[in-house]
Short mmCIF file of C-alpha atoms in Angstrom, two decimals:
data_model
loop_
_atom_site.label_atom_id
_atom_site.label_comp_id
_atom_site.label_asym_id
_atom_site.label_seq_id
_atom_site.Cartn_x
_atom_site.Cartn_y
_atom_site.Cartn_z
CA MET A 1125 233.94 86.11 7.48
CA ASN A 1126 231.83 84.15 9.91
CA SER A 1127 228.66 83.05 8.13
CA ASP A 1128 226.66 83.64 11.31
CA ASP A 1129 223.43 85.24 10.16
CA ASP A 1130 223.16 87.14 13.47
CA LEU A 1131 226.69 88.57 13.52
CA PHE A 1132 225.51 92.15 12.89
CA GLU A 1133 222.59 92.01 15.30
CA MET A 1134 222.00 95.41 16.87
CA SER A 1135 222.26 95.68 20.63
CA PRO A 1136 219.10 96.15 22.72
CA ASP A 1137 221.15 98.77 24.60
CA ALA A 1138 221.82 100.88 21.49
CA ASN A 1139 220.97 104.52 22.07
CA MET A 1140 220.81 107.41 19.63
CA ARG A 1141 221.26 111.15 19.88
CA ILE A 1142 222.14 114.05 17.61
CA GLU A 1143 225.12 116.21 18.58
CA LYS A 1144 226.58 119.33 17.02
CA ILE A 1145 230.33 118.95 16.71
CA GLY A 1146 232.04 122.26 17.35
CA GLY A 1147 228.56 123.70 17.95
CA ARG A 1148 227.73 123.59 14.25
CA ILE A 1149 228.19 120.20 12.55
CA PRO A 1150 225.20 117.86 13.13
CA VAL A 1151 226.15 114.25 13.77
CA VAL A 1152 224.00 111.22 14.60
CA ILE A 1153 225.61 109.17 17.36
CA ILE A 1154 224.44 105.61 18.11
CA ASP A 1155 226.35 104.08 21.01
CA ASN A 1156 226.45 100.32 21.70
CA VAL A 1157 225.23 99.76 18.17
CA TYR A 1158 226.13 96.04 17.92
CA ARG A 1159 225.48 93.20 20.32
CA ARG A 1160 228.71 91.35 19.40
CA PRO A 1161 231.22 94.03 18.34
CA ASP A 1162 234.35 92.08 19.31
CA GLU A 1163 233.26 89.17 17.12
CA ILE A 1164 232.61 91.59 14.26
CA ARG A 1165 236.13 92.97 14.59
CA GLU A 1166 237.67 89.49 14.67
CA ALA A 1167 235.67 88.42 11.63
CA ALA A 1168 236.43 91.65 9.76
CA LEU A 1169 240.19 91.31 10.25
CA ARG A 1170 240.10 87.87 8.65
CA LEU A 1171 238.84 89.34 5.37
CA SER A 1172 241.05 90.15 2.38
CA TYR A 1173 241.89 93.86 2.11
CA ALA A 1174 243.11 95.83 -0.88
CA PRO A 1175 243.78 99.53 -1.58
CA PRO A 1176 240.86 101.27 -3.31
CA PRO A 1177 241.27 103.14 -6.63
CA TYR A 1178 241.33 106.49 -4.80
CA PRO A 1179 243.77 107.95 -2.24
CA TYR A 1180 242.54 106.30 0.96
CA PRO A 1181 245.39 105.86 3.49
CA GLY A 1182 244.75 102.17 3.92
CA LYS A 1183 242.75 99.27 2.55
CA LEU A 1184 239.12 98.15 2.17
CA ALA A 1185 237.32 94.81 2.35
CA LEU A 1186 233.89 93.79 1.11
CA ILE A 1187 231.45 92.20 3.54
CA PRO A 1188 230.23 88.79 2.32
CA GLU A 1189 226.52 88.75 1.64
CA PRO A 1190 223.73 87.94 1.97
CA ASN A 1191 223.58 88.36 5.72
CA PRO A 1192 220.13 88.87 7.27
CA SER A 1193 221.41 90.79 10.30
CA LEU A 1194 223.38 93.20 8.10
CA SER A 1195 220.27 93.79 5.98
CA LEU A 1196 218.36 94.70 9.15
CA VAL A 1197 221.10 97.11 10.21
CA ARG A 1198 220.92 98.84 6.83
CA GLN A 1199 217.16 99.15 7.11
CA ARG A 1200 217.26 100.53 10.66
CA VAL A 1201 220.06 103.02 10.00
CA LEU A 1202 218.30 104.28 6.86
CA GLU A 1203 215.12 104.76 8.91
CA ILE A 1204 217.02 106.78 11.51
CA VAL A 1205 218.82 108.98 8.98
CA ASN A 1206 215.74 109.55 6.82
CA GLY A 1207 213.36 110.07 9.73
CA GLU A 1208 215.46 111.73 12.43
CA TYR A 1209 218.39 113.41 10.66
CA LEU A 1210 217.50 114.68 7.18
CA PRO A 1211 214.24 116.49 8.16
CA HIS A 1212 216.24 118.85 10.36
CA ILE A 1213 219.50 119.10 8.38
CA PRO A 1214 219.58 121.13 5.13
CA ILE A 1215 221.81 118.84 3.07
CA ALA A 1216 221.71 119.32 -0.70
CA GLN A 1217 223.21 117.59 -3.71
CA ASP A 1218 223.29 119.07 -7.23
CA GLY A 1219 221.37 122.08 -5.93
CA ARG A 1220 218.44 120.05 -4.55
CA ARG A 1221 217.75 119.29 -0.92
CA ILE A 1222 217.91 115.59 -0.07
CA SER A 1223 214.72 114.35 1.57
CA SER A 1224 215.64 110.67 1.86
CA PHE A 1225 218.15 108.00 0.92
CA GLY A 1226 217.11 104.74 -0.69
CA GLN A 1227 220.28 102.66 -0.39
CA LEU A 1228 223.04 102.06 2.11
CA TYR A 1229 226.36 100.52 1.08
CA THR A 1230 228.75 99.23 3.73
CA ASP A 1231 232.27 97.80 3.91
CA PHE A 1232 235.26 97.63 6.27
CA ALA A 1233 238.30 99.90 6.22
CA ILE A 1234 241.69 99.84 7.90
CA VAL A 1235 244.23 102.66 8.09
CA ASP A 1236 247.82 101.44 7.84
CA VAL A 1237 249.84 103.93 5.78
CA HIS A 1238 252.91 105.21 7.61
CA PRO A 1239 252.86 109.02 7.99
CA ASP A 1240 256.11 109.28 5.99
CA GLU A 1241 254.54 107.41 3.06
CA LEU A 1242 251.42 109.54 2.58
CA THR A 1243 250.72 111.19 -0.75
CA GLU A 1244 250.01 114.93 -0.87
CA VAL A 1245 246.26 114.29 -1.12
CA GLN A 1246 246.24 111.82 1.79
CA ARG A 1247 247.79 114.38 4.14
CA LEU A 1248 244.91 116.83 3.84
CA PRO A 1249 241.28 116.84 5.03
CA HIS A 1250 238.85 115.73 2.35
CA THR A 1251 235.16 115.76 1.49
CA ASP A 1252 233.29 112.62 0.51
CA PRO A 1253 231.70 111.97 -2.90
CA VAL A 1254 228.40 111.47 -1.05
CA PRO A 1255 226.72 114.10 1.15
CA VAL A 1256 226.22 111.83 4.19
CA PHE A 1257 228.66 109.23 5.50
CA GLY A 1258 228.89 106.98 8.54
CA LEU A 1259 231.48 105.03 10.53
CA VAL A 1260 231.36 102.40 13.23
CA TYR A 1261 234.51 102.59 15.37
CA LEU A 1262 235.65 99.03 16.12
CA ASN A 1263 238.80 99.63 18.15
CA ARG A 1264 239.17 98.98 21.86
CA GLU A 1265 242.66 100.48 21.73
CA GLU A 1266 243.02 104.19 21.03
CA ARG A 1267 243.06 104.62 17.26
CA GLY A 1268 241.60 108.09 16.83
CA GLY A 1269 238.23 109.54 15.92
CA THR A 1270 237.14 111.85 13.10
CA LEU A 1271 238.22 115.49 12.85
CA PHE A 1272 236.30 118.28 11.10
CA PHE A 1273 237.90 121.37 9.56
CA ARG A 1274 237.06 124.65 7.90
CA GLN A 1275 239.26 125.32 4.90
CA MET A 1276 240.35 128.94 4.77
CA ARG A 1277 242.63 128.81 1.75
CA ALA A 1278 244.53 126.43 -0.48
CA LEU A 1279 247.88 125.10 0.65
CA SER A 1280 250.88 125.29 -1.60
CA GLU A 1281 252.91 122.12 -2.05
CA GLU A 1282 255.67 123.55 0.15
CA GLU A 1283 253.18 124.24 2.99
CA GLN A 1284 251.59 120.81 3.19
CA GLY A 1285 253.96 119.54 5.84
CA GLU A 1286 254.38 115.90 6.82
CA GLY A 1287 252.18 113.19 8.24
CA TYR A 1288 248.45 113.25 8.98
CA LEU A 1289 246.89 116.65 9.65
CA THR A 1290 245.34 116.59 13.14
CA GLU A 1291 245.37 120.23 14.22
CA SER A 1292 244.76 123.72 12.86
CA ASN A 1293 247.21 125.39 10.51
CA ASP A 1294 247.19 128.48 8.27
CA ALA A 1295 244.85 126.82 5.76
CA PHE A 1296 242.60 124.57 7.89
CA GLU A 1297 240.85 125.42 11.15
CA LEU A 1298 240.02 122.44 13.37
CA LEU A 1299 236.31 122.72 14.26
CA GLY A 1300 235.72 119.63 16.35
CA ARG A 1301 236.07 115.90 16.85
CA ILE A 1302 233.98 112.74 17.06
CA GLU A 1303 235.16 110.69 20.02
CA PRO A 1304 235.92 107.15 18.74
CA ALA A 1305 234.09 105.19 21.41
CA PHE A 1306 234.21 101.45 20.75
CA ASN A 1307 231.04 100.17 19.05
CA ARG A 1308 229.84 103.69 18.20
CA LEU A 1309 228.17 104.55 14.89
CA ALA A 1310 228.57 108.18 13.83
CA VAL A 1311 226.73 109.60 10.81
CA TYR A 1312 227.90 113.00 9.60
CA PRO A 1313 227.78 115.37 6.61
CA GLY A 1314 230.53 114.19 4.26
CA ILE A 1315 230.50 117.59 2.56
CA VAL A 1316 232.37 119.12 5.52
CA PRO A 1317 236.17 118.72 5.24
CA HIS A 1318 237.31 115.99 7.62
CA SER A 1319 239.99 113.42 8.26
CA GLY A 1320 240.79 110.49 10.50
CA GLU A 1321 242.53 111.38 13.75
CA ILE A 1322 245.64 109.33 13.04
CA VAL A 1323 248.17 109.98 15.81
CA GLY A 1324 250.37 107.93 18.12
CA ASP A 1325 253.23 105.46 17.94
CA TRP A 1326 251.01 102.70 16.55
CA ILE A 1327 250.81 104.23 13.06
CA ARG A 1328 254.63 104.39 12.87
CA SER A 1329 255.24 100.79 13.92
CA GLU A 1330 254.26 97.25 12.97
CA GLU A 1331 251.31 97.71 15.31
CA ARG A 1332 249.48 99.38 12.44
CA PHE A 1333 249.33 95.92 10.84
CA ARG A 1334 248.94 93.78 13.99
CA SER A 1335 246.17 95.93 15.48
CA PRO A 1336 244.98 98.33 12.80
CA ARG A 1337 242.45 101.11 13.02
CA LEU A 1338 239.26 99.36 11.87
CA THR A 1339 236.00 101.01 10.96
CA GLN A 1340 232.85 99.87 9.23
CA ARG A 1341 231.86 102.46 6.64
CA PHE A 1342 228.28 103.41 5.69
CA VAL A 1343 227.72 105.16 2.37
CA PHE A 1344 224.25 106.69 1.89
CA LEU A 1345 222.94 106.69 -1.68
CA PRO A 1346 219.75 107.97 -3.39
#
């Protein structure tokens, strides 16, 4: 990755708001988060990616550090989540309400698994191992946002269907969607079942490798 210390500089035009997806799921939205998002995408796609040790439908890459601008982004995003989000959102872990996060881990992720090659787990909405999660959408082409679901019952193996789940069925009700605006950071409760909105011809062709769905992930830790 480019060793430019200012690569992750936040934009002076960044603006924040809190929305309720589907009228019920609180999400922090920061539009125009980076000053140089196209350069971040170019640099990110030059990194080495590998599948993680859990059923993610793609690959991950570490961000080389130290990088002063990335450290400032972590600090600012933590301030926003701790000061503007958590005081109004009753999010708990292990039976105790979370009042603040102390750490923020970040990496890059691409989705490139063909719908016909998904495992049973990858086809279904999931919850995250952390209560709050964030994504920066770094795609100028349409590559899908994030979908939230309410699980009504378990699916049998025969009912799971094929491909990525992007709409309601007998087991999952689609509650709402985060629009994947380019250079948008969205922070949401990872405890709500969700999935990437992976639709279109690109995921079934070589385009999924040439121009993959790229996000920067933010993992909030105690």
